C-alpha cells in the first residue's frame, strides 16, 4: 500500500528562530489528508532553535547563514533557492523568517510562497501589530495568511482568524492569543492551498 504522503505537495518552511508555527505546520502535515508534507526546514541563522525541533520530528533541515553574503541579498537567496530545488520543494511557507526578500526570490516562487502576519490585513502591515491594534481601540485583532508579493504584507489574502481584544490586554498577552490562532489557521490554509494546487 502506497504512503498517503506520496501525492502530498512538498513544502519548505523558512524560519529564523524557534519556529512555533513551523512545528504546527509539520504536525498537521503528517496527517494523511493534509494535502502537504513539510519536506525541508531552512533557516538563515545557524543554530536557530527551530532546526533542532524540526530534526526531532524527522524533517530535513539546512541552515544558510546570510552574514557571509554581506549586503548581497540576492546571492544569499540564490543559495537558498538552490537548496529548495535540490529538496524538490513545491511551496514555501514563511514562518518567522526575518529577512526582507528581494524581488528575485519573490518572482522565482510567484504564487507558491505563503506568509502569516499577526494582524487582520490590510490593517497594520509591518511591525508592532498588537500594540497598534490596542492603541487604536480596536475590538479585535487576529492573523492573516497571504501570498507573498513584492510589497510588504500586500499579497492576496488566503485566510484570516479573528481574536477579540479584551480589557487589560497588553501587546504581549494579545500576541499569545493570536499565536494560538496562528497555529490553527496556518495549517488549515496551507493544506487547502496545497490540495487545490494538487488538483490543478
PDB file of C-alpha atoms in Angstrom:
ATOM      1  CA  UNK A   1       0.000   0.000   0.000  1.00  0.00           C
ATOM      2  CA  UNK A   2       1.498   3.340  -1.026  1.00  0.00           C
ATOM      3  CA  UNK A   3       2.053   6.095   1.501  1.00  0.00           C
ATOM      4  CA  UNK A   4      -0.696   8.731   1.558  1.00  0.00           C
ATOM      5  CA  UNK A   5       2.105  11.306   1.527  1.00  0.00           C
ATOM      6  CA  UNK A   6       3.091  10.209  -1.991  1.00  0.00           C
ATOM      7  CA  UNK A   7       0.733  12.758  -3.540  1.00  0.00           C
ATOM      8  CA  UNK A   8       1.342  15.452  -0.963  1.00  0.00           C
ATOM      9  CA  UNK A   9       2.805  18.776  -2.027  1.00  0.00           C
ATOM     10  CA  UNK A  10       6.366  19.196  -0.758  1.00  0.00           C
ATOM     11  CA  UNK A  11       6.626  22.301   1.435  1.00  0.00           C
ATOM     12  CA  UNK A  12       9.671  24.104   2.802  1.00  0.00           C
ATOM     13  CA  UNK A  13       9.273  26.195   5.945  1.00  0.00           C
ATOM     14  CA  UNK A  14      11.675  29.120   6.274  1.00  0.00           C
ATOM     15  CA  UNK A  15      12.476  30.257   9.826  1.00  0.00           C
ATOM     16  CA  UNK A  16      14.868  32.492  11.719  1.00  0.00           C
ATOM     17  CA  UNK A  17      14.035  31.488  15.298  1.00  0.00           C
ATOM     18  CA  UNK A  18      12.243  28.853  17.343  1.00  0.00           C
ATOM     19  CA  UNK A  19       9.571  28.223  14.729  1.00  0.00           C
ATOM     20  CA  UNK A  20       6.380  27.618  16.703  1.00  0.00           C
ATOM     21  CA  UNK A  21       4.300  27.975  13.530  1.00  0.00           C
ATOM     22  CA  UNK A  22       6.764  25.651  11.811  1.00  0.00           C
ATOM     23  CA  UNK A  23       6.127  22.951  14.418  1.00  0.00           C
ATOM     24  CA  UNK A  24       2.364  23.315  13.940  1.00  0.00           C
ATOM     25  CA  UNK A  25       2.787  23.004  10.170  1.00  0.00           C
ATOM     26  CA  UNK A  26       4.947  19.889  10.482  1.00  0.00           C
ATOM     27  CA  UNK A  27       2.493  18.170  12.837  1.00  0.00           C
ATOM     28  CA  UNK A  28      -0.545  18.991  10.704  1.00  0.00           C
ATOM     29  CA  UNK A  29       1.263  17.884   7.552  1.00  0.00           C
ATOM     30  CA  UNK A  30       1.762  14.392   8.966  1.00  0.00           C
ATOM     31  CA  UNK A  31      -1.991  13.729   8.852  1.00  0.00           C
ATOM     32  CA  UNK A  32      -2.967  11.547   5.884  1.00  0.00           C
ATOM     33  CA  UNK A  33      -5.358  14.010   4.212  1.00  0.00           C
ATOM     34  CA  UNK A  34      -3.389  17.205   4.948  1.00  0.00           C
ATOM     35  CA  UNK A  35      -2.510  17.762   1.296  1.00  0.00           C
ATOM     36  CA  UNK A  36       1.108  18.625   2.071  1.00  0.00           C
ATOM     37  CA  UNK A  37       4.202  17.470   3.890  1.00  0.00           C
ATOM     38  CA  UNK A  38       6.983  19.611   5.299  1.00  0.00           C
ATOM     39  CA  UNK A  39       9.973  18.260   3.377  1.00  0.00           C
ATOM     40  CA  UNK A  40      12.533  20.856   4.481  1.00  0.00           C
ATOM     41  CA  UNK A  41      13.053  23.451   7.192  1.00  0.00           C
ATOM     42  CA  UNK A  42      15.575  26.115   6.222  1.00  0.00           C
ATOM     43  CA  UNK A  43      16.988  28.909   8.358  1.00  0.00           C
ATOM     44  CA  UNK A  44      19.198  31.902   7.705  1.00  0.00           C
ATOM     45  CA  UNK A  45      20.519  31.589  11.272  1.00  0.00           C
ATOM     46  CA  UNK A  46      22.981  28.883  12.301  1.00  0.00           C
ATOM     47  CA  UNK A  47      21.664  27.144  15.390  1.00  0.00           C
ATOM     48  CA  UNK A  48      18.136  28.569  15.153  1.00  0.00           C
ATOM     49  CA  UNK A  49      16.056  26.747  17.757  1.00  0.00           C
ATOM     50  CA  UNK A  50      13.530  25.552  15.219  1.00  0.00           C
ATOM     51  CA  UNK A  51      16.117  23.478  13.366  1.00  0.00           C
ATOM     52  CA  UNK A  52      16.517  21.072  16.291  1.00  0.00           C
ATOM     53  CA  UNK A  53      12.739  20.863  16.709  1.00  0.00           C
ATOM     54  CA  UNK A  54      12.288  20.036  13.027  1.00  0.00           C
ATOM     55  CA  UNK A  55      15.078  17.448  13.079  1.00  0.00           C
ATOM     56  CA  UNK A  56      13.491  15.791  16.120  1.00  0.00           C
ATOM     57  CA  UNK A  57      10.277  15.498  14.096  1.00  0.00           C
ATOM     58  CA  UNK A  58      12.143  13.745  11.288  1.00  0.00           C
ATOM     59  CA  UNK A  59      12.289  16.669   8.864  1.00  0.00           C
ATOM     60  CA  UNK A  60      15.375  17.508   6.803  1.00  0.00           C
ATOM     61  CA  UNK A  61      16.979  20.789   7.891  1.00  0.00           C
ATOM     62  CA  UNK A  62      19.522  23.161   6.428  1.00  0.00           C
ATOM     63  CA  UNK A  63      20.963  26.476   7.538  1.00  0.00           C
ATOM     64  CA  UNK A  64      22.283  29.019   5.057  1.00  0.00           C
ATOM     65  CA  UNK A  65      23.541  31.952   7.144  1.00  0.00           C
ATOM     66  CA  UNK A  66      23.109  35.308   5.457  1.00  0.00           C
ATOM     67  CA  UNK A  67      26.059  37.061   7.111  1.00  0.00           C
ATOM     68  CA  UNK A  68      28.786  35.590   4.833  1.00  0.00           C
ATOM     69  CA  UNK A  69      26.965  37.141   1.876  1.00  0.00           C
ATOM     70  CA  UNK A  70      27.271  40.651   3.313  1.00  0.00           C
ATOM     71  CA  UNK A  71      24.848  43.058   1.707  1.00  0.00           C
ATOM     72  CA  UNK A  72      24.250  40.860  -1.348  1.00  0.00           C
ATOM     73  CA  UNK A  73      20.747  39.638  -0.506  1.00  0.00           C
ATOM     74  CA  UNK A  74      20.179  38.108  -3.907  1.00  0.00           C
ATOM     75  CA  UNK A  75      23.325  35.973  -3.682  1.00  0.00           C
ATOM     76  CA  UNK A  76      22.077  34.590  -0.367  1.00  0.00           C
ATOM     77  CA  UNK A  77      18.656  33.944  -1.863  1.00  0.00           C
ATOM     78  CA  UNK A  78      20.175  32.120  -4.835  1.00  0.00           C
ATOM     79  CA  UNK A  79      21.848  29.755  -2.376  1.00  0.00           C
ATOM     80  CA  UNK A  80      18.518  29.329  -0.563  1.00  0.00           C
ATOM     81  CA  UNK A  81      16.734  28.706  -3.867  1.00  0.00           C
ATOM     82  CA  UNK A  82      19.304  26.071  -4.826  1.00  0.00           C
ATOM     83  CA  UNK A  83      18.681  24.209  -1.559  1.00  0.00           C
ATOM     84  CA  UNK A  84      14.912  24.408  -2.032  1.00  0.00           C
ATOM     85  CA  UNK A  85      15.079  22.996  -5.544  1.00  0.00           C
ATOM     86  CA  UNK A  86      17.525  20.273  -4.501  1.00  0.00           C
ATOM     87  CA  UNK A  87      14.912  19.156  -1.946  1.00  0.00           C
ATOM     88  CA  UNK A  88      12.216  19.151  -4.681  1.00  0.00           C
ATOM     89  CA  UNK A  89      10.203  21.774  -2.800  1.00  0.00           C
ATOM     90  CA  UNK A  90       6.993  22.939  -4.468  1.00  0.00           C
ATOM     91  CA  UNK A  91       5.657  25.520  -1.998  1.00  0.00           C
ATOM     92  CA  UNK A  92       7.350  27.804   0.555  1.00  0.00           C
ATOM     93  CA  UNK A  93       5.783  28.749   3.893  1.00  0.00           C
ATOM     94  CA  UNK A  94       7.460  31.646   5.686  1.00  0.00           C
ATOM     95  CA  UNK A  95       7.211  31.280   9.468  1.00  0.00           C
ATOM     96  CA  UNK A  96       9.130  33.947  11.313  1.00  0.00           C
ATOM     97  CA  UNK A  97      11.704  34.318   8.552  1.00  0.00           C
ATOM     98  CA  UNK A  98      13.230  37.659   9.447  1.00  0.00           C
ATOM     99  CA  UNK A  99      14.562  38.677   6.069  1.00  0.00           C
ATOM    100  CA  UNK A 100      13.231  41.222   3.607  1.00  0.00           C
ATOM    101  CA  UNK A 101      13.023  39.259   0.374  1.00  0.00           C
ATOM    102  CA  UNK A 102      14.318  40.607  -2.915  1.00  0.00           C
ATOM    103  CA  UNK A 103      12.120  40.737  -5.997  1.00  0.00           C
ATOM    104  CA  UNK A 104      14.282  37.951  -7.456  1.00  0.00           C
ATOM    105  CA  UNK A 105      13.174  35.311  -4.928  1.00  0.00           C
ATOM    106  CA  UNK A 106       9.573  36.531  -4.840  1.00  0.00           C
ATOM    107  CA  UNK A 107       9.330  36.231  -8.615  1.00  0.00           C
ATOM    108  CA  UNK A 108      11.064  32.840  -8.628  1.00  0.00           C
ATOM    109  CA  UNK A 109       8.318  31.470  -6.351  1.00  0.00           C
ATOM    110  CA  UNK A 110       5.449  33.638  -7.551  1.00  0.00           C
ATOM    111  CA  UNK A 111       2.126  32.148  -6.468  1.00  0.00           C
ATOM    112  CA  UNK A 112       3.847  29.444  -4.393  1.00  0.00           C
ATOM    113  CA  UNK A 113       5.105  31.361  -1.347  1.00  0.00           C
ATOM    114  CA  UNK A 114       2.872  31.950   1.695  1.00  0.00           C
ATOM    115  CA  UNK A 115       3.364  34.040   4.815  1.00  0.00           C
ATOM    116  CA  UNK A 116       1.468  34.531   8.065  1.00  0.00           C
ATOM    117  CA  UNK A 117       1.140  38.017   9.522  1.00  0.00           C
ATOM    118  CA  UNK A 118      -0.140  38.850  13.034  1.00  0.00           C
ATOM    119  CA  UNK A 119      -2.878  41.293  12.079  1.00  0.00           C
ATOM    120  CA  UNK A 120      -6.087  41.422  10.097  1.00  0.00           C
ATOM    121  CA  UNK A 121      -4.560  42.717   6.893  1.00  0.00           C
ATOM    122  CA  UNK A 122      -4.793  45.208   5.299  1.00  0.00           C
ATOM    123  CA  UNK A 123      -4.704  46.637   8.835  1.00  0.00           C
ATOM    124  CA  UNK A 124      -1.251  47.028  10.378  1.00  0.00           C
ATOM    125  CA  UNK A 125       1.276  45.707   7.912  1.00  0.00           C
ATOM    126  CA  UNK A 126       4.822  45.642   9.223  1.00  0.00           C
ATOM    127  CA  UNK A 127       5.816  45.532  12.884  1.00  0.00           C
ATOM    128  CA  UNK A 128       4.237  46.193  16.319  1.00  0.00           C
ATOM    129  CA  UNK A 129       0.844  44.994  15.125  1.00  0.00           C
ATOM    130  CA  UNK A 130      -0.593  44.192  18.565  1.00  0.00           C
ATOM    131  CA  UNK A 131       0.415  47.490  20.147  1.00  0.00           C
ATOM    132  CA  UNK A 132      -1.042  49.357  17.186  1.00  0.00           C
ATOM    133  CA  UNK A 133      -4.356  47.470  17.380  1.00  0.00           C
ATOM    134  CA  UNK A 134      -4.683  48.153  21.124  1.00  0.00           C
ATOM    135  CA  UNK A 135      -3.732  51.827  20.728  1.00  0.00           C
ATOM    136  CA  UNK A 136      -6.373  52.232  18.018  1.00  0.00           C
ATOM    137  CA  UNK A 137      -9.075  50.891  20.345  1.00  0.00           C
ATOM    138  CA  UNK A 138      -9.897  48.006  18.040  1.00  0.00           C
ATOM    139  CA  UNK A 139     -12.385  45.385  19.264  1.00  0.00           C
ATOM    140  CA  UNK A 140     -10.460  42.552  17.667  1.00  0.00           C
ATOM    141  CA  UNK A 141      -7.101  41.559  16.302  1.00  0.00           C
ATOM    142  CA  UNK A 142      -6.056  38.398  14.513  1.00  0.00           C
ATOM    143  CA  UNK A 143      -3.813  36.921  11.864  1.00  0.00           C
ATOM    144  CA  UNK A 144      -3.708  36.602   8.097  1.00  0.00           C
ATOM    145  CA  UNK A 145      -2.211  34.053   5.725  1.00  0.00           C
ATOM    146  CA  UNK A 146      -1.388  35.615   2.367  1.00  0.00           C
ATOM    147  CA  UNK A 147       0.584  35.013  -0.774  1.00  0.00           C
ATOM    148  CA  UNK A 148       3.914  36.827  -0.842  1.00  0.00           C
ATOM    149  CA  UNK A 149       4.316  39.621  -3.369  1.00  0.00           C
ATOM    150  CA  UNK A 150       6.955  42.309  -3.750  1.00  0.00           C
ATOM    151  CA  UNK A 151       5.060  44.719  -1.485  1.00  0.00           C
ATOM    152  CA  UNK A 152       5.353  44.177   2.284  1.00  0.00           C
ATOM    153  CA  UNK A 153       2.318  42.225   3.560  1.00  0.00           C
ATOM    154  CA  UNK A 154       0.347  43.182   0.440  1.00  0.00           C
ATOM    155  CA  UNK A 155      -0.263  39.814  -1.245  1.00  0.00           C
ATOM    156  CA  UNK A 156      -3.680  38.231  -1.842  1.00  0.00           C
ATOM    157  CA  UNK A 157      -5.315  37.079   1.392  1.00  0.00           C
ATOM    158  CA  UNK A 158      -5.926  33.334   1.669  1.00  0.00           C
ATOM    159  CA  UNK A 159      -7.410  33.178   5.168  1.00  0.00           C
ATOM    160  CA  UNK A 160      -7.859  35.043   8.447  1.00  0.00           C
ATOM    161  CA  UNK A 161      -8.622  34.276  12.075  1.00  0.00           C
ATOM    162  CA  UNK A 162     -10.081  36.847  14.464  1.00  0.00           C
ATOM    163  CA  UNK A 163      -9.168  37.230  18.128  1.00  0.00           C
ATOM    164  CA  UNK A 164     -11.093  39.567  20.455  1.00  0.00           C
ATOM    165  CA  UNK A 165      -9.155  42.263  22.273  1.00  0.00           C
ATOM    166  CA  UNK A 166     -10.189  42.184  25.938  1.00  0.00           C
ATOM    167  CA  UNK A 167      -9.947  44.800  28.664  1.00  0.00           C
ATOM    168  CA  UNK A 168      -6.482  44.930  30.137  1.00  0.00           C
ATOM    169  CA  UNK A 169      -4.803  43.329  27.131  1.00  0.00           C
ATOM    170  CA  UNK A 170      -1.151  44.156  26.624  1.00  0.00           C
ATOM    171  CA  UNK A 171       0.709  43.601  23.371  1.00  0.00           C
ATOM    172  CA  UNK A 172       2.272  40.508  24.973  1.00  0.00           C
ATOM    173  CA  UNK A 173      -0.993  38.961  26.189  1.00  0.00           C
ATOM    174  CA  UNK A 174      -2.701  39.643  22.866  1.00  0.00           C
ATOM    175  CA  UNK A 175       0.276  38.201  20.996  1.00  0.00           C
ATOM    176  CA  UNK A 176      -0.041  34.924  22.899  1.00  0.00           C
ATOM    177  CA  UNK A 177      -3.703  34.501  21.934  1.00  0.00           C
ATOM    178  CA  UNK A 178      -3.046  35.488  18.329  1.00  0.00           C
ATOM    179  CA  UNK A 179      -0.188  32.967  18.199  1.00  0.00           C
ATOM    180  CA  UNK A 180      -2.613  30.218  19.250  1.00  0.00           C
ATOM    181  CA  UNK A 181      -4.912  31.258  16.413  1.00  0.00           C
ATOM    182  CA  UNK A 182      -1.955  31.241  14.001  1.00  0.00           C
ATOM    183  CA  UNK A 183      -1.158  27.639  14.888  1.00  0.00           C
ATOM    184  CA  UNK A 184      -4.675  26.628  13.831  1.00  0.00           C
ATOM    185  CA  UNK A 185      -5.044  28.894  10.807  1.00  0.00           C
ATOM    186  CA  UNK A 186      -1.738  28.377   9.010  1.00  0.00           C
ATOM    187  CA  UNK A 187      -2.001  24.573   8.651  1.00  0.00           C
ATOM    188  CA  UNK A 188      -5.635  24.845   7.536  1.00  0.00           C
ATOM    189  CA  UNK A 189      -4.886  27.430   4.856  1.00  0.00           C
ATOM    190  CA  UNK A 190      -1.683  25.746   3.686  1.00  0.00           C
ATOM    191  CA  UNK A 191      -3.497  22.413   3.423  1.00  0.00           C
ATOM    192  CA  UNK A 192      -6.333  23.905   1.379  1.00  0.00           C
ATOM    193  CA  UNK A 193      -3.856  25.739  -0.837  1.00  0.00           C
ATOM    194  CA  UNK A 194      -1.810  22.592  -1.487  1.00  0.00           C
ATOM    195  CA  UNK A 195      -4.857  20.414  -2.141  1.00  0.00           C
ATOM    196  CA  UNK A 196      -6.028  22.939  -4.715  1.00  0.00           C
ATOM    197  CA  UNK A 197      -2.537  23.057  -6.213  1.00  0.00           C
ATOM    198  CA  UNK A 198      -2.523  19.273  -6.427  1.00  0.00           C
ATOM    199  CA  UNK A 199      -5.782  19.350  -8.416  1.00  0.00           C
ATOM    200  CA  UNK A 200      -4.520  21.990 -10.835  1.00  0.00           C
TER     201      UNK A 200
END
